[in-house]
């Protein structure tokens, strides 16, 4: 519980807010108490001044009695002295502290407007003021006013009590607010923690609320996306593995079957040759498949290097066409190059040849006898576009989005007659993208397919590129 984020955030907030509150309360308290005490003292002095003014007019016994009588009825005490400190009259009994104040007074100095001579309300029993009585510059005497500090102490302790209550209530409110706030902040985090724990246990359906548009909402969205990606990856891996085992199983079954037959006695030489040829063919297919898989693995490990050099596209296309022409002719399919000539492109010739061979291989494999395949070169701004178009079977709409996935074949039964492993296009696309180019396929079922590669015409940047 003490290591929980909500507790830590809460404690931090609580301590800082409490410190701020304490500082504010203290300042307010001190100011308030000072103000009230000042008020009492001002009042005391003002009273003394009034008496002093009256006595200045008539410094007579009768007036003094009158003053004394007035204060005798009030909560204040008055002592009137002559100009040297001799007591003339007092309203209440003179306490030792009062006598001490009079004794400590410097009767030579006569501040105009009087002064408060005892301010220590928290230590002494009385606070006191001294108002000299002057008449036309003649020093007649002094009016000392005293006020019991008990009243001030009562007032201050009343203020204190109020502050303690206010402080307790403020602290409780702070705790409540912080608790709900820190829960509000940490609750989504706790949910996300639980979700990622579930993810690591293999449950890929996380159910997070992502309708907040702050950082926590973004984090929740990222976690949900991560879980979807994981799910997809897991499914892709399973499909990948089952495709691979299928691809391996078929040739191995053939090889095993025919080698069993070969071992039978009384087989004619002709049959032996036939079966050995089949075994060889299957072994070649296996080798081819494993080689392609190896290429894929290299791509994933970033070991697939592209070395770009300026090269003639015409030459490349002619070379590729020459390579496949025989296969096309044998199957009664025609092939032609058209479009721009003399185009120079920055490319890795060997890799680009691999891409084009695959496209032509596909065009041939997936089209019927008598159909035509065309290669067109188009220059567009700073791009060179190569299109390979066939009039073959085309690709169903629902398969198009996955056509570049590894081991993806439209023919889900993975029939051998219809050809490949479903690796060619995924490798081709990665090679083209490593060249800084783009590759896409348009197709209409029953009408044909158009594969498009667009490359940068010339590129002065780094000549080395890693795939992956
Ligand atoms: N020109 C095309 N016409 C119709 N279908 C095509 C064409 N090109 C590709 N396809 C479909 O896309 C799938 C994937 O193509 P890809 O080149 O990746 O694999 P492949 O040709 O089957 O095998 P290989 O790994 O030997 O190239 C093919 O199996 C095929 O179903
Ligand atoms: Mg192919």
Short mmCIF file of C-alpha atoms in Angstrom, two decimals, residues 10-248:
data_model
loop_
_atom_site.label_atom_id
_atom_site.label_comp_id
_atom_site.label_asym_id
_atom_site.label_seq_id
_atom_site.Cartn_x
_atom_site.Cartn_y
_atom_site.Cartn_z
CA UNK A 10 -1.31 11.59 -2.41
CA UNK A 11 1.35 11.97 0.26
CA UNK A 12 3.35 14.38 -1.83
CA UNK A 13 0.29 16.52 -2.52
CA UNK A 14 -0.80 16.32 1.09
CA UNK A 15 2.54 17.45 2.48
CA UNK A 16 2.90 20.30 0.02
CA UNK A 17 -0.68 21.51 0.45
CA UNK A 18 -0.42 21.19 4.22
CA UNK A 19 2.76 23.26 4.24
CA UNK A 20 1.12 25.93 2.09
CA UNK A 21 -1.97 25.90 4.27
CA UNK A 22 0.10 26.11 7.46
CA UNK A 23 2.03 29.07 6.11
CA UNK A 24 -1.14 30.85 5.01
CA UNK A 25 -2.91 30.16 8.32
CA UNK A 26 0.08 31.33 10.33
CA UNK A 27 0.39 34.58 8.40
CA UNK A 28 -3.33 35.20 8.69
CA UNK A 29 -3.33 34.40 12.41
CA UNK A 30 -0.39 36.66 13.23
CA UNK A 31 -1.81 39.54 11.20
CA UNK A 32 -5.24 39.17 12.75
CA UNK A 33 -3.95 39.00 16.33
CA UNK A 34 -1.59 41.94 15.76
CA UNK A 35 -4.43 43.98 14.30
CA UNK A 36 -6.75 43.27 17.21
CA UNK A 37 -4.07 43.98 19.83
CA UNK A 38 -3.14 47.22 18.02
CA UNK A 39 -6.77 48.16 18.04
CA UNK A 40 -6.96 47.66 21.82
CA UNK A 41 -3.80 49.68 22.38
CA UNK A 42 -4.94 52.51 20.11
CA UNK A 43 -8.19 52.57 22.01
CA UNK A 44 -6.32 52.75 25.34
CA UNK A 45 -4.10 55.57 24.13
CA UNK A 46 -7.04 57.49 22.66
CA UNK A 47 -8.83 57.29 26.03
CA UNK A 48 -5.72 58.55 27.85
CA UNK A 49 -5.38 61.38 25.34
CA UNK A 50 -8.98 62.43 25.90
CA UNK A 51 -8.43 62.59 29.65
CA UNK A 52 -5.15 64.43 29.18
CA UNK A 53 -6.91 67.01 26.97
CA UNK A 54 -9.61 67.54 29.58
CA UNK A 55 -7.04 67.82 32.38
CA UNK A 56 -4.94 70.25 30.33
CA UNK A 57 -7.90 72.61 30.45
CA UNK A 58 -8.38 72.16 34.14
CA UNK A 59 -5.77 70.36 36.20
CA UNK A 60 -8.05 70.45 39.25
CA UNK A 61 -8.95 67.88 41.85
CA UNK A 62 -12.57 67.95 40.78
CA UNK A 63 -11.72 67.14 37.18
CA UNK A 64 -9.32 64.43 38.30
CA UNK A 65 -12.03 62.86 40.46
CA UNK A 66 -14.34 62.98 37.54
CA UNK A 67 -11.80 61.15 35.34
CA UNK A 68 -11.08 58.61 38.05
CA UNK A 69 -14.76 57.97 38.58
CA UNK A 70 -15.30 57.39 34.88
CA UNK A 71 -12.55 54.79 34.65
CA UNK A 72 -13.53 53.20 37.96
CA UNK A 73 -16.69 52.06 36.21
CA UNK A 74 -14.87 50.87 33.08
CA UNK A 75 -12.60 47.89 32.50
CA UNK A 76 -9.63 50.30 32.36
CA UNK A 77 -7.69 51.89 35.19
CA UNK A 78 -6.30 55.39 35.27
CA UNK A 79 -3.53 56.92 37.36
CA UNK A 80 -2.91 60.67 37.21
CA UNK A 81 0.49 61.89 38.42
CA UNK A 82 2.14 65.26 38.68
CA UNK A 83 5.05 66.23 36.42
CA UNK A 84 7.57 64.25 38.51
CA UNK A 85 5.57 61.04 38.85
CA UNK A 86 3.88 61.66 42.20
CA UNK A 87 0.48 59.93 42.16
CA UNK A 88 -2.38 62.44 42.45
CA UNK A 89 -5.32 60.12 41.93
CA UNK A 90 -6.10 56.57 40.81
CA UNK A 91 -9.34 54.86 39.79
CA UNK A 92 -8.43 51.37 40.99
CA UNK A 93 -5.95 50.00 43.53
CA UNK A 94 -2.36 50.45 42.29
CA UNK A 95 -0.85 47.06 41.46
CA UNK A 96 2.94 46.54 41.64
CA UNK A 97 3.14 46.32 37.83
CA UNK A 98 1.40 49.70 37.55
CA UNK A 99 3.84 51.24 40.01
CA UNK A 100 6.72 49.75 38.02
CA UNK A 101 5.45 51.37 34.83
CA UNK A 102 5.29 54.77 36.53
CA UNK A 103 8.72 54.28 38.03
CA UNK A 104 10.24 53.38 34.70
CA UNK A 105 8.79 56.42 32.97
CA UNK A 106 11.19 59.15 31.91
CA UNK A 107 9.33 62.26 33.05
CA UNK A 108 11.67 64.59 31.15
CA UNK A 109 10.46 63.39 27.76
CA UNK A 110 6.97 64.40 26.82
CA UNK A 111 5.92 62.79 23.57
CA UNK A 112 3.15 64.73 21.87
CA UNK A 113 0.08 62.55 21.43
CA UNK A 114 1.23 60.20 24.19
CA UNK A 115 2.66 56.73 23.80
CA UNK A 116 1.99 53.12 24.64
CA UNK A 117 4.56 52.29 27.31
CA UNK A 118 3.77 48.64 27.98
CA UNK A 119 2.98 46.42 24.99
CA UNK A 120 3.83 42.94 26.25
CA UNK A 121 0.29 41.69 26.55
CA UNK A 122 1.38 38.05 26.51
CA UNK A 123 3.79 38.45 29.47
CA UNK A 124 2.44 41.24 31.65
CA UNK A 125 -0.85 41.65 33.44
CA UNK A 126 -1.44 45.11 32.04
CA UNK A 127 -0.71 47.07 28.95
CA UNK A 128 -0.23 50.75 29.60
CA UNK A 129 -0.17 54.15 27.90
CA UNK A 130 1.24 57.46 29.06
CA UNK A 131 -0.27 60.78 27.96
CA UNK A 132 1.52 63.89 29.26
CA UNK A 133 -0.75 66.76 30.32
CA UNK A 134 0.51 70.02 28.84
CA UNK A 135 -0.96 73.44 29.00
CA UNK A 136 0.69 76.12 26.85
CA UNK A 137 4.08 74.35 27.11
CA UNK A 138 3.70 73.94 30.85
CA UNK A 139 4.27 70.37 32.01
CA UNK A 140 1.41 69.66 34.46
CA UNK A 141 1.41 65.92 34.85
CA UNK A 142 0.69 62.53 33.27
CA UNK A 143 -2.32 60.36 32.63
CA UNK A 144 -1.42 56.66 32.79
CA UNK A 145 -4.02 54.29 31.39
CA UNK A 146 -3.94 50.56 32.10
CA UNK A 147 -5.87 47.76 30.52
CA UNK A 148 -6.04 44.26 31.88
CA UNK A 149 -4.37 41.85 29.36
CA UNK A 150 -6.77 39.08 30.28
CA UNK A 151 -9.31 40.42 27.83
CA UNK A 152 -6.72 40.38 25.06
CA UNK A 153 -5.69 36.85 25.98
CA UNK A 154 -9.29 35.73 25.89
CA UNK A 155 -9.74 37.26 22.48
CA UNK A 156 -6.52 35.69 21.18
CA UNK A 157 -7.40 32.25 22.52
CA UNK A 158 -10.80 32.59 20.90
CA UNK A 159 -9.10 33.35 17.57
CA UNK A 160 -6.75 30.43 18.18
CA UNK A 161 -9.64 28.03 18.71
CA UNK A 162 -11.26 29.21 15.53
CA UNK A 163 -8.02 28.73 13.63
CA UNK A 164 -7.52 25.23 15.01
CA UNK A 165 -11.01 24.27 13.86
CA UNK A 166 -10.53 25.84 10.46
CA UNK A 167 -7.15 24.08 10.19
CA UNK A 168 -8.59 20.67 11.06
CA UNK A 169 -11.44 21.10 8.59
CA UNK A 170 -9.03 22.29 5.87
CA UNK A 171 -6.74 19.31 6.49
CA UNK A 172 -9.66 16.86 6.35
CA UNK A 173 -10.95 18.43 3.15
CA UNK A 174 -7.44 18.31 1.71
CA UNK A 175 -7.13 14.60 2.54
CA UNK A 176 -10.53 13.84 1.00
CA UNK A 177 -9.80 15.85 -2.15
CA UNK A 178 -6.35 14.34 -2.57
CA UNK A 179 -7.61 10.82 -2.04
CA UNK A 180 -10.26 11.14 -4.69
CA UNK A 181 -7.93 13.03 -7.04
CA UNK A 182 -5.08 10.57 -6.74
CA UNK A 183 -7.48 7.70 -7.32
CA UNK A 184 -8.82 9.54 -10.34
CA UNK A 185 -5.28 9.82 -11.69
CA UNK A 186 -4.02 6.38 -10.75
CA UNK A 187 -7.14 4.32 -11.46
CA UNK A 188 -6.57 4.25 -15.22
CA UNK A 189 -2.90 3.44 -14.58
CA UNK A 190 -3.90 0.53 -12.37
CA UNK A 191 -6.26 -0.72 -15.09
CA UNK A 192 -3.47 -0.46 -17.65
CA UNK A 193 -1.09 -2.33 -15.38
CA UNK A 194 -3.66 -5.11 -15.06
CA UNK A 195 -4.17 -5.10 -18.82
CA UNK A 196 -0.45 -5.46 -19.54
CA UNK A 197 -0.22 -8.25 -16.97
CA UNK A 198 -3.01 -10.03 -18.81
CA UNK A 199 -1.18 -9.41 -22.08
CA UNK A 200 1.96 -11.03 -20.78
CA UNK A 201 -0.11 -14.03 -19.70
CA UNK A 202 -1.29 -14.40 -23.26
CA UNK A 203 -4.78 -12.87 -23.05
CA UNK A 204 -4.83 -10.56 -25.99
CA UNK A 205 -8.23 -9.01 -25.56
CA UNK A 206 -7.60 -6.02 -23.31
CA UNK A 207 -10.56 -3.91 -22.43
CA UNK A 208 -9.36 -0.40 -21.70
CA UNK A 209 -11.36 2.80 -21.71
CA UNK A 210 -9.73 5.08 -24.24
CA UNK A 211 -12.23 7.93 -24.30
CA UNK A 212 -9.99 10.37 -22.37
CA UNK A 213 -8.13 12.78 -24.55
CA UNK A 214 -5.12 13.25 -22.29
CA UNK A 215 -1.82 11.36 -22.00
CA UNK A 216 -3.50 8.56 -20.06
CA UNK A 217 -6.02 8.11 -22.85
CA UNK A 218 -3.15 8.00 -25.36
CA UNK A 219 -1.36 5.41 -23.26
CA UNK A 220 -4.51 3.29 -23.05
CA UNK A 221 -4.90 3.55 -26.83
CA UNK A 222 -1.27 2.50 -27.33
CA UNK A 223 -1.72 -0.50 -25.06
CA UNK A 224 -4.88 -1.52 -26.90
CA UNK A 225 -3.04 -1.20 -30.21
CA UNK A 226 -0.13 -3.19 -28.83
CA UNK A 227 -2.48 -5.96 -27.77
CA UNK A 228 -4.12 -6.00 -31.22
CA UNK A 229 -0.69 -6.11 -32.86
CA UNK A 230 0.38 -8.94 -30.59
CA UNK A 231 -2.75 -10.82 -31.45
CA UNK A 232 -2.20 -10.31 -35.16
CA UNK A 233 1.45 -11.30 -34.87
CA UNK A 234 0.57 -14.44 -33.03
CA UNK A 235 -1.95 -15.40 -35.68
CA UNK A 236 0.49 -14.54 -38.46
CA UNK A 237 3.15 -16.67 -36.81
CA UNK A 238 0.79 -19.63 -36.61
CA UNK A 239 -0.22 -19.23 -40.23
CA UNK A 240 3.42 -18.84 -41.20
CA UNK A 241 4.41 -22.00 -39.40
CA UNK A 242 1.55 -24.03 -40.81
CA UNK A 243 2.35 -22.80 -44.34
CA UNK A 244 5.99 -23.72 -43.90
CA UNK A 245 5.18 -27.17 -42.59
CA UNK A 246 2.80 -27.65 -45.51
CA UNK A 247 5.44 -26.56 -48.00
CA UNK A 248 7.97 -28.92 -46.46
#
